[in-house]
PDB file of N, CA, C and O in Angstrom:
ATOM      1  N   ASN A   1      45.023 -40.678 -19.566  1.00  0.00           N
ATOM      2  CA  ASN A   1      45.803 -39.450 -19.980  1.00  0.00           C
ATOM      3  C   ASN A   1      45.199 -39.202 -20.968  1.00  0.00           C
ATOM      4  O   ASN A   1      45.178 -40.335 -21.694  1.00  0.00           O
ATOM      5  N   THR A   2      44.945 -38.835 -21.462  1.00  0.00           N
ATOM      6  CA  THR A   2      43.755 -37.969 -23.054  1.00  0.00           C
ATOM      7  C   THR A   2      44.885 -36.967 -23.517  1.00  0.00           C
ATOM      8  O   THR A   2      44.940 -36.676 -23.328  1.00  0.00           O
ATOM      9  N   THR A   3      44.692 -37.126 -24.527  1.00  0.00           N
ATOM     10  CA  THR A   3      45.225 -36.585 -25.707  1.00  0.00           C
ATOM     11  C   THR A   3      44.483 -36.159 -27.165  1.00  0.00           C
ATOM     12  O   THR A   3      44.257 -36.736 -26.873  1.00  0.00           O
ATOM     13  N   THR A   4      43.968 -34.946 -27.072  1.00  0.00           N
ATOM     14  CA  THR A   4      43.248 -34.459 -28.359  1.00  0.00           C
ATOM     15  C   THR A   4      43.919 -33.109 -29.332  1.00  0.00           C
ATOM     16  O   THR A   4      44.997 -32.142 -28.935  1.00  0.00           O
ATOM     17  N   LEU A   5      44.246 -33.403 -30.284  1.00  0.00           N
ATOM     18  CA  LEU A   5      44.445 -32.790 -31.036  1.00  0.00           C
ATOM     19  C   LEU A   5      43.831 -31.821 -31.738  1.00  0.00           C
ATOM     20  O   LEU A   5      42.594 -31.665 -32.138  1.00  0.00           O
ATOM     21  N   TYR A   6      44.034 -30.810 -32.210  1.00  0.00           N
ATOM     22  CA  TYR A   6      43.008 -29.802 -33.171  1.00  0.00           C
ATOM     23  C   TYR A   6      43.901 -29.628 -33.756  1.00  0.00           C
ATOM     24  O   TYR A   6      45.546 -29.103 -34.222  1.00  0.00           O
ATOM     25  N   ASP A   7      43.268 -28.478 -34.995  1.00  0.00           N
ATOM     26  CA  ASP A   7      43.811 -27.762 -36.566  1.00  0.00           C
ATOM     27  C   ASP A   7      43.965 -26.860 -35.657  1.00  0.00           C
ATOM     28  O   ASP A   7      42.878 -25.986 -35.441  1.00  0.00           O
ATOM     29  N   LEU A   8      45.097 -26.003 -36.559  1.00  0.00           N
ATOM     30  CA  LEU A   8      44.997 -24.711 -36.273  1.00  0.00           C
ATOM     31  C   LEU A   8      45.767 -24.178 -37.307  1.00  0.00           C
ATOM     32  O   LEU A   8      46.734 -24.632 -37.480  1.00  0.00           O
ATOM     33  N   THR A   9      45.018 -23.283 -38.006  1.00  0.00           N
ATOM     34  CA  THR A   9      45.989 -22.691 -39.277  1.00  0.00           C
ATOM     35  C   THR A   9      46.773 -22.263 -38.968  1.00  0.00           C
ATOM     36  O   THR A   9      46.047 -20.794 -38.414  1.00  0.00           O
ATOM     37  N   VAL A  10      47.534 -22.119 -39.996  1.00  0.00           N
ATOM     38  CA  VAL A  10      48.536 -20.997 -39.098  1.00  0.00           C
ATOM     39  C   VAL A  10      49.462 -20.303 -40.410  1.00  0.00           C
ATOM     40  O   VAL A  10      48.867 -20.768 -41.820  1.00  0.00           O
ATOM     41  N   PHE A  11      49.178 -18.818 -40.881  1.00  0.00           N
ATOM     42  CA  PHE A  11      49.532 -17.945 -41.952  1.00  0.00           C
ATOM     43  C   PHE A  11      50.828 -17.253 -41.472  1.00  0.00           C
ATOM     44  O   PHE A  11      50.586 -16.865 -40.547  1.00  0.00           O
ATOM     45  N   ASN A  12      51.157 -17.127 -42.513  1.00  0.00           N
ATOM     46  CA  ASN A  12      52.817 -16.149 -42.685  1.00  0.00           C
ATOM     47  C   ASN A  12      52.595 -14.572 -43.967  1.00  0.00           C
ATOM     48  O   ASN A  12      52.956 -15.049 -43.832  1.00  0.00           O
ATOM     49  N   LYS A  13      51.548 -14.231 -43.250  1.00  0.00           N
ATOM     50  CA  LYS A  13      51.838 -13.003 -43.621  1.00  0.00           C
ATOM     51  C   LYS A  13      51.967 -11.383 -42.703  1.00  0.00           C
ATOM     52  O   LYS A  13      51.331 -11.814 -41.364  1.00  0.00           O
ATOM     53  N   LEU A  14      52.967 -10.803 -43.098  1.00  0.00           N
ATOM     54  CA  LEU A  14      53.373 -10.260 -41.931  1.00  0.00           C
ATOM     55  C   LEU A  14      54.081 -10.477 -39.792  1.00  0.00           C
ATOM     56  O   LEU A  14      53.392 -10.085 -39.464  1.00  0.00           O
ATOM     57  N   GLY A  15      54.413 -12.213 -40.343  1.00  0.00           N
ATOM     58  CA  GLY A  15      54.440 -12.562 -39.174  1.00  0.00           C
ATOM     59  C   GLY A  15      53.778 -13.710 -39.028  1.00  0.00           C
ATOM     60  O   GLY A  15      52.540 -13.673 -40.029  1.00  0.00           O
ATOM     61  N   MET A  16      53.889 -14.524 -37.693  1.00  0.00           N
ATOM     62  CA  MET A  16      52.862 -15.925 -37.870  1.00  0.00           C
ATOM     63  C   MET A  16      51.577 -15.346 -37.712  1.00  0.00           C
ATOM     64  O   MET A  16      51.593 -14.750 -36.625  1.00  0.00           O
ATOM     65  N   THR A  17      50.226 -15.863 -37.862  1.00  0.00           N
ATOM     66  CA  THR A  17      48.708 -15.332 -37.906  1.00  0.00           C
ATOM     67  C   THR A  17      48.114 -16.380 -37.729  1.00  0.00           C
ATOM     68  O   THR A  17      49.158 -17.644 -38.909  1.00  0.00           O
ATOM     69  N   PHE A  18      47.346 -16.750 -36.906  1.00  0.00           N
ATOM     70  CA  PHE A  18      46.031 -17.849 -37.050  1.00  0.00           C
ATOM     71  C   PHE A  18      44.700 -17.035 -37.403  1.00  0.00           C
ATOM     72  O   PHE A  18      44.472 -16.736 -37.208  1.00  0.00           O
ATOM     73  N   VAL A  19      44.128 -18.207 -37.264  1.00  0.00           N
ATOM     74  CA  VAL A  19      42.741 -18.246 -38.106  1.00  0.00           C
ATOM     75  C   VAL A  19      42.104 -18.123 -36.526  1.00  0.00           C
ATOM     76  O   VAL A  19      42.497 -18.780 -35.905  1.00  0.00           O
ATOM     77  N   ALA A  20      41.223 -17.341 -36.754  1.00  0.00           N
ATOM     78  CA  ALA A  20      40.685 -16.976 -34.902  1.00  0.00           C
ATOM     79  C   ALA A  20      39.802 -18.148 -35.074  1.00  0.00           C
ATOM     80  O   ALA A  20      40.560 -17.934 -33.131  1.00  0.00           O
ATOM     81  N   LYS A  21      39.042 -18.766 -35.382  1.00  0.00           N
ATOM     82  CA  LYS A  21      38.207 -19.375 -35.481  1.00  0.00           C
ATOM     83  C   LYS A  21      38.749 -20.700 -34.821  1.00  0.00           C
ATOM     84  O   LYS A  21      38.203 -21.522 -34.043  1.00  0.00           O
ATOM     85  N   ASP A  22      39.762 -20.747 -35.659  1.00  0.00           N
ATOM     86  CA  ASP A  22      41.132 -22.318 -35.230  1.00  0.00           C
ATOM     87  C   ASP A  22      41.218 -22.106 -34.068  1.00  0.00           C
ATOM     88  O   ASP A  22      41.579 -23.161 -33.147  1.00  0.00           O
ATOM     89  N   ALA A  23      41.913 -21.153 -33.997  1.00  0.00           N
ATOM     90  CA  ALA A  23      42.381 -20.602 -32.528  1.00  0.00           C
ATOM     91  C   ALA A  23      40.928 -20.935 -31.020  1.00  0.00           C
ATOM     92  O   ALA A  23      41.344 -21.474 -30.343  1.00  0.00           O
ATOM     93  N   CYS A  24      40.316 -20.323 -31.369  1.00  0.00           N
ATOM     94  CA  CYS A  24      39.134 -19.905 -29.966  1.00  0.00           C
ATOM     95  C   CYS A  24      38.410 -21.574 -30.003  1.00  0.00           C
ATOM     96  O   CYS A  24      38.483 -22.070 -28.953  1.00  0.00           O
ATOM     97  N   ASP A  25      38.405 -22.467 -31.499  1.00  0.00           N
ATOM     98  CA  ASP A  25      37.704 -23.790 -30.623  1.00  0.00           C
ATOM     99  C   ASP A  25      38.716 -24.836 -30.569  1.00  0.00           C
ATOM    100  O   ASP A  25      38.378 -25.576 -29.407  1.00  0.00           O
ATOM    101  N   CYS A  26      39.991 -23.883 -30.262  1.00  0.00           N
ATOM    102  CA  CYS A  26      41.400 -24.739 -30.228  1.00  0.00           C
ATOM    103  C   CYS A  26      41.636 -24.435 -28.190  1.00  0.00           C
ATOM    104  O   CYS A  26      41.505 -25.683 -27.739  1.00  0.00           O
ATOM    105  N   LEU A  27      40.998 -23.032 -27.608  1.00  0.00           N
ATOM    106  CA  LEU A  27      40.618 -22.970 -26.524  1.00  0.00           C
ATOM    107  C   LEU A  27      39.322 -22.772 -25.876  1.00  0.00           C
ATOM    108  O   LEU A  27      38.925 -22.590 -24.493  1.00  0.00           O
ATOM    109  N   GLU A  28      38.193 -23.811 -27.037  1.00  0.00           N
ATOM    110  CA  GLU A  28      36.638 -24.981 -26.565  1.00  0.00           C
ATOM    111  C   GLU A  28      36.340 -23.076 -26.152  1.00  0.00           C
ATOM    112  O   GLU A  28      35.571 -21.931 -25.079  1.00  0.00           O
ATOM    113  N   LEU A  29      36.931 -21.512 -27.039  1.00  0.00           N
ATOM    114  CA  LEU A  29      35.904 -20.827 -26.834  1.00  0.00           C
ATOM    115  C   LEU A  29      34.553 -20.911 -27.864  1.00  0.00           C
ATOM    116  O   LEU A  29      35.139 -20.981 -29.438  1.00  0.00           O
ATOM    117  N   THR A  30      33.432 -20.655 -28.076  1.00  0.00           N
ATOM    118  CA  THR A  30      32.291 -21.211 -28.555  1.00  0.00           C
ATOM    119  C   THR A  30      31.935 -19.349 -29.566  1.00  0.00           C
ATOM    120  O   THR A  30      32.057 -19.951 -30.221  1.00  0.00           O
ATOM    121  N   ASN A  31      32.337 -18.248 -29.177  1.00  0.00           N
ATOM    122  CA  ASN A  31      31.855 -17.081 -29.758  1.00  0.00           C
ATOM    123  C   ASN A  31      32.906 -15.962 -29.805  1.00  0.00           C
ATOM    124  O   ASN A  31      33.848 -16.031 -29.650  1.00  0.00           O
ATOM    125  N   VAL A  32      33.710 -16.221 -31.577  1.00  0.00           N
ATOM    126  CA  VAL A  32      34.704 -16.004 -32.157  1.00  0.00           C
ATOM    127  C   VAL A  32      34.955 -14.466 -31.952  1.00  0.00           C
ATOM    128  O   VAL A  32      35.657 -13.706 -31.467  1.00  0.00           O
ATOM    129  N   SER A  33      33.497 -13.383 -32.241  1.00  0.00           N
ATOM    130  CA  SER A  33      33.467 -12.475 -32.328  1.00  0.00           C
ATOM    131  C   SER A  33      33.603 -11.736 -30.890  1.00  0.00           C
ATOM    132  O   SER A  33      34.281 -11.281 -30.958  1.00  0.00           O
ATOM    133  N   LYS A  34      32.302 -12.402 -30.155  1.00  0.00           N
ATOM    134  CA  LYS A  34      33.321 -11.395 -29.118  1.00  0.00           C
ATOM    135  C   LYS A  34      34.636 -12.445 -27.963  1.00  0.00           C
ATOM    136  O   LYS A  34      35.047 -11.088 -27.009  1.00  0.00           O
ATOM    137  N   ALA A  35      35.482 -13.287 -28.515  1.00  0.00           N
ATOM    138  CA  ALA A  35      37.228 -13.186 -28.268  1.00  0.00           C
ATOM    139  C   ALA A  35      37.883 -12.056 -28.106  1.00  0.00           C
ATOM    140  O   ALA A  35      38.377 -11.984 -27.674  1.00  0.00           O
ATOM    141  N   CYS A  36      37.363 -12.018 -29.988  1.00  0.00           N
ATOM    142  CA  CYS A  36      38.468 -11.443 -30.659  1.00  0.00           C
ATOM    143  C   CYS A  36      38.045  -9.565 -30.049  1.00  0.00           C
ATOM    144  O   CYS A  36      38.247  -8.987 -30.162  1.00  0.00           O
ATOM    145  N   GLN A  37      36.669  -9.461 -29.684  1.00  0.00           N
ATOM    146  CA  GLN A  37      36.687  -7.785 -29.058  1.00  0.00           C
ATOM    147  C   GLN A  37      37.661  -7.434 -28.085  1.00  0.00           C
ATOM    148  O   GLN A  37      37.859  -6.510 -27.754  1.00  0.00           O
ATOM    149  N   THR A  38      37.954  -8.657 -27.456  1.00  0.00           N
ATOM    150  CA  THR A  38      39.325  -7.784 -26.478  1.00  0.00           C
ATOM    151  C   THR A  38      40.278  -7.533 -27.129  1.00  0.00           C
ATOM    152  O   THR A  38      41.516  -7.173 -25.999  1.00  0.00           O
ATOM    153  N   LEU A  39      41.190  -8.122 -27.767  1.00  0.00           N
ATOM    154  CA  LEU A  39      41.806  -8.089 -28.958  1.00  0.00           C
ATOM    155  C   LEU A  39      42.160  -6.867 -29.686  1.00  0.00           C
ATOM    156  O   LEU A  39      41.676  -6.020 -29.302  1.00  0.00           O
ATOM    157  N   ASP A  40      43.200  -6.000 -29.546  1.00  0.00           N
ATOM    158  CA  ASP A  40      43.863  -4.766 -30.015  1.00  0.00           C
ATOM    159  C   ASP A  40      43.621  -4.717 -31.508  1.00  0.00           C
ATOM    160  O   ASP A  40      44.143  -5.965 -31.823  1.00  0.00           O
ATOM    161  N   GLU A  41      44.116  -4.092 -31.365  1.00  0.00           N
ATOM    162  CA  GLU A  41      43.620  -3.667 -33.613  1.00  0.00           C
ATOM    163  C   GLU A  41      44.874  -4.335 -33.992  1.00  0.00           C
ATOM    164  O   GLU A  41      44.822  -4.639 -34.834  1.00  0.00           O
ATOM    165  N   ASP A  42      45.739  -3.714 -33.335  1.00  0.00           N
ATOM    166  CA  ASP A  42      46.890  -4.910 -34.105  1.00  0.00           C
ATOM    167  C   ASP A  42      47.400  -5.873 -33.973  1.00  0.00           C
ATOM    168  O   ASP A  42      48.111  -6.584 -34.120  1.00  0.00           O
ATOM    169  N   GLU A  43      46.268  -6.779 -33.079  1.00  0.00           N
ATOM    170  CA  GLU A  43      46.442  -8.163 -32.629  1.00  0.00           C
ATOM    171  C   GLU A  43      44.913  -9.183 -34.226  1.00  0.00           C
ATOM    172  O   GLU A  43      45.108 -10.778 -33.912  1.00  0.00           O
ATOM    173  N   LYS A  44      44.327  -8.538 -34.793  1.00  0.00           N
ATOM    174  CA  LYS A  44      43.543  -8.477 -34.899  1.00  0.00           C
ATOM    175  C   LYS A  44      43.625  -8.751 -36.407  1.00  0.00           C
ATOM    176  O   LYS A  44      43.957  -7.134 -36.727  1.00  0.00           O
ATOM    177  N   GLY A  45      42.873  -9.038 -37.097  1.00  0.00           N
ATOM    178  CA  GLY A  45      42.128  -8.423 -39.018  1.00  0.00           C
ATOM    179  C   GLY A  45      41.981  -9.453 -40.345  1.00  0.00           C
ATOM    180  O   GLY A  45      41.473 -10.238 -39.485  1.00  0.00           O
ATOM    181  N   ILE A  46      41.115  -8.464 -40.309  1.00  0.00           N
ATOM    182  CA  ILE A  46      40.247  -9.056 -41.903  1.00  0.00           C
ATOM    183  C   ILE A  46      41.213  -9.702 -42.710  1.00  0.00           C
ATOM    184  O   ILE A  46      41.274  -8.965 -43.434  1.00  0.00           O
ATOM    185  N   THR A  47      41.624 -11.115 -43.571  1.00  0.00           N
ATOM    186  CA  THR A  47      41.803 -11.643 -44.694  1.00  0.00           C
ATOM    187  C   THR A  47      41.201 -11.704 -45.781  1.00  0.00           C
ATOM    188  O   THR A  47      40.384 -12.848 -45.142  1.00  0.00           O
ATOM    189  N   LYS A  48      41.149 -12.254 -47.353  1.00  0.00           N
ATOM    190  CA  LYS A  48      40.193 -12.843 -47.922  1.00  0.00           C
ATOM    191  C   LYS A  48      41.483 -14.320 -48.193  1.00  0.00           C
ATOM    192  O   LYS A  48      42.144 -13.701 -48.003  1.00  0.00           O
ATOM    193  N   VAL A  49      40.890 -14.978 -48.108  1.00  0.00           N
ATOM    194  CA  VAL A  49      41.700 -16.224 -48.163  1.00  0.00           C
ATOM    195  C   VAL A  49      40.574 -17.044 -48.912  1.00  0.00           C
ATOM    196  O   VAL A  49      39.899 -17.472 -49.368  1.00  0.00           O
ATOM    197  N   TYR A  50      41.363 -18.084 -50.278  1.00  0.00           N
ATOM    198  CA  TYR A  50      40.902 -18.605 -51.108  1.00  0.00           C
ATOM    199  C   TYR A  50      40.372 -20.200 -50.925  1.00  0.00           C
ATOM    200  O   TYR A  50      41.700 -20.807 -49.962  1.00  0.00           O
ATOM    201  N   THR A  51      39.602 -20.494 -50.831  1.00  0.00           N
ATOM    202  CA  THR A  51      38.971 -21.485 -50.285  1.00  0.00           C
ATOM    203  C   THR A  51      38.490 -22.249 -51.633  1.00  0.00           C
ATOM    204  O   THR A  51      38.337 -21.870 -52.603  1.00  0.00           O
ATOM    205  N   LEU A  52      38.243 -24.133 -50.614  1.00  0.00           N
ATOM    206  CA  LEU A  52      37.800 -25.465 -51.723  1.00  0.00           C
ATOM    207  C   LEU A  52      36.510 -23.991 -53.176  1.00  0.00           C
ATOM    208  O   LEU A  52      35.771 -24.817 -53.165  1.00  0.00           O
ATOM    209  N   VAL A  53      35.445 -23.451 -50.863  1.00  0.00           N
ATOM    210  CA  VAL A  53      34.178 -23.301 -52.154  1.00  0.00           C
ATOM    211  C   VAL A  53      34.401 -21.607 -52.586  1.00  0.00           C
ATOM    212  O   VAL A  53      33.300 -21.205 -52.020  1.00  0.00           O
ATOM    213  N   GLY A  54      35.305 -21.179 -52.817  1.00  0.00           N
ATOM    214  CA  GLY A  54      35.544 -19.917 -52.925  1.00  0.00           C
ATOM    215  C   GLY A  54      36.011 -18.857 -52.012  1.00  0.00           C
ATOM    216  O   GLY A  54      37.117 -19.498 -50.708  1.00  0.00           O
ATOM    217  N   SER A  55      36.236 -18.283 -51.949  1.00  0.00           N
ATOM    218  CA  SER A  55      37.013 -16.415 -51.842  1.00  0.00           C
ATOM    219  C   SER A  55      36.706 -16.851 -50.322  1.00  0.00           C
ATOM    220  O   SER A  55      35.028 -16.042 -50.388  1.00  0.00           O
ATOM    221  N   GLN A  56      36.597 -16.487 -49.208  1.00  0.00           N
ATOM    222  CA  GLN A  56      36.258 -16.387 -48.177  1.00  0.00           C
ATOM    223  C   GLN A  56      36.444 -15.333 -47.567  1.00  0.00           C
ATOM    224  O   GLN A  56      38.646 -15.258 -46.802  1.00  0.00           O
ATOM    225  N   ASP A  57      36.321 -14.027 -46.029  1.00  0.00           N
ATOM    226  CA  ASP A  57      36.928 -13.069 -45.302  1.00  0.00           C
ATOM    227  C   ASP A  57      37.272 -13.692 -44.363  1.00  0.00           C
ATOM    228  O   ASP A  57      36.074 -15.093 -43.369  1.00  0.00           O
ATOM    229  N   MET A  58      38.176 -14.196 -43.655  1.00  0.00           N
ATOM    230  CA  MET A  58      38.308 -14.531 -42.272  1.00  0.00           C
ATOM    231  C   MET A  58      39.466 -13.644 -41.355  1.00  0.00           C
ATOM    232  O   MET A  58      39.830 -12.711 -42.169  1.00  0.00           O
ATOM    233  N   MET A  59      38.759 -13.964 -39.934  1.00  0.00           N
ATOM    234  CA  MET A  59      39.399 -12.591 -39.458  1.00  0.00           C
ATOM    235  C   MET A  59      40.790 -14.051 -39.080  1.00  0.00           C
ATOM    236  O   MET A  59      40.809 -15.140 -38.273  1.00  0.00           O
ATOM    237  N   LEU A  60      41.921 -13.513 -38.394  1.00  0.00           N
ATOM    238  CA  LEU A  60      43.185 -13.468 -38.318  1.00  0.00           C
ATOM    239  C   LEU A  60      44.032 -12.736 -37.359  1.00  0.00           C
ATOM    240  O   LEU A  60      43.745 -11.762 -37.235  1.00  0.00           O
ATOM    241  N   ILE A  61      44.462 -13.293 -36.405  1.00  0.00           N
ATOM    242  CA  ILE A  61      45.110 -12.687 -35.359  1.00  0.00           C
ATOM    243  C   ILE A  61      46.047 -13.546 -34.980  1.00  0.00           C
ATOM    244  O   ILE A  61      46.883 -14.699 -35.475  1.00  0.00           O
ATOM    245  N   SER A  62      47.020 -12.281 -34.609  1.00  0.00           N
ATOM    246  CA  SER A  62      48.649 -12.360 -34.502  1.00  0.00           C
ATOM    247  C   SER A  62      48.727 -13.856 -33.244  1.00  0.00           C
ATOM    248  O   SER A  62      47.790 -13.417 -32.652  1.00  0.00           O
ATOM    249  N   GLU A  63      50.696 -13.383 -33.296  1.00  0.00           N
ATOM    250  CA  GLU A  63      50.991 -14.078 -32.083  1.00  0.00           C
ATOM    251  C   GLU A  63      50.578 -13.680 -31.521  1.00  0.00           C
ATOM    252  O   GLU A  63      50.210 -14.407 -29.495  1.00  0.00           O
ATOM    253  N   SER A  64      50.719 -12.627 -31.352  1.00  0.00           N
ATOM    254  CA  SER A  64      50.424 -11.929 -29.329  1.00  0.00           C
ATOM    255  C   SER A  64      48.615 -12.040 -29.027  1.00  0.00           C
ATOM    256  O   SER A  64      48.624 -11.925 -27.752  1.00  0.00           O
ATOM    257  N   GLY A  65      48.115 -12.147 -30.488  1.00  0.00           N
ATOM    258  CA  GLY A  65      46.672 -12.106 -30.057  1.00  0.00           C
ATOM    259  C   GLY A  65      46.260 -13.390 -28.872  1.00  0.00           C
ATOM    260  O   GLY A  65      45.532 -13.985 -28.397  1.00  0.00           O
ATOM    261  N   LEU A  66      46.856 -13.993 -29.702  1.00  0.00           N
ATOM    262  CA  LEU A  66      46.998 -15.380 -29.566  1.00  0.00           C
ATOM    263  C   LEU A  66      47.079 -15.444 -28.110  1.00  0.00           C
ATOM    264  O   LEU A  66      46.283 -16.677 -27.190  1.00  0.00           O
ATOM    265  N   TYR A  67      48.696 -15.237 -27.426  1.00  0.00           N
ATOM    266  CA  TYR A  67      48.480 -15.330 -26.122  1.00  0.00           C
ATOM    267  C   TYR A  67      48.028 -14.315 -25.435  1.00  0.00           C
ATOM    268  O   TYR A  67      47.369 -15.084 -24.783  1.00  0.00           O
ATOM    269  N   THR A  68      46.839 -13.519 -25.696  1.00  0.00           N
ATOM    270  CA  THR A  68      45.974 -12.667 -25.369  1.00  0.00           C
ATOM    271  C   THR A  68      44.821 -13.708 -24.710  1.00  0.00           C
ATOM    272  O   THR A  68      43.947 -13.450 -23.655  1.00  0.00           O
ATOM    273  N   LEU A  69      44.611 -14.351 -25.484  1.00  0.00           N
ATOM    274  CA  LEU A  69      43.043 -15.450 -25.877  1.00  0.00           C
ATOM    275  C   LEU A  69      43.584 -16.403 -24.826  1.00  0.00           C
ATOM    276  O   LEU A  69      42.443 -17.049 -24.084  1.00  0.00           O
ATOM    277  N   LEU A  70      44.752 -16.555 -24.607  1.00  0.00           N
ATOM    278  CA  LEU A  70      45.259 -17.773 -24.166  1.00  0.00           C
ATOM    279  C   LEU A  70      44.988 -17.705 -22.208  1.00  0.00           C
ATOM    280  O   LEU A  70      44.975 -18.251 -21.350  1.00  0.00           O
ATOM    281  N   ASN A  71      45.646 -15.998 -22.157  1.00  0.00           N
ATOM    282  CA  ASN A  71      45.998 -15.855 -20.865  1.00  0.00           C
ATOM    283  C   ASN A  71      44.063 -15.224 -20.469  1.00  0.00           C
ATOM    284  O   ASN A  71      43.879 -15.079 -18.956  1.00  0.00           O
ATOM    285  N   GLU A  72      42.566 -15.478 -21.444  1.00  0.00           N
ATOM    286  CA  GLU A  72      41.353 -15.095 -20.869  1.00  0.00           C
ATOM    287  C   GLU A  72      40.417 -16.813 -20.627  1.00  0.00           C
ATOM    288  O   GLU A  72      40.518 -16.403 -19.632  1.00  0.00           O
ATOM    289  N   VAL A  73      41.587 -17.175 -20.781  1.00  0.00           N
ATOM    290  CA  VAL A  73      40.668 -19.034 -20.501  1.00  0.00           C
ATOM    291  C   VAL A  73      41.641 -19.359 -19.214  1.00  0.00           C
ATOM    292  O   VAL A  73      41.965 -18.733 -18.431  1.00  0.00           O
TER     293      VAL A  73
END
């Protein structure tokens, strides 16, 4: 038995949202942009996140967007 743990960043921003890159890493999807193209507009969005290296734009996906990605794997 092998257990692999991943980091999945979660924001409580208008409901539960996830950083798209983290979700794709967990699902072993290498092209985040391509994976997120299949999502509906209400399942994804870009927001400004303040990190140690400054402000960055990050794509967030909703809980339903995460389930959509799960169904594509």
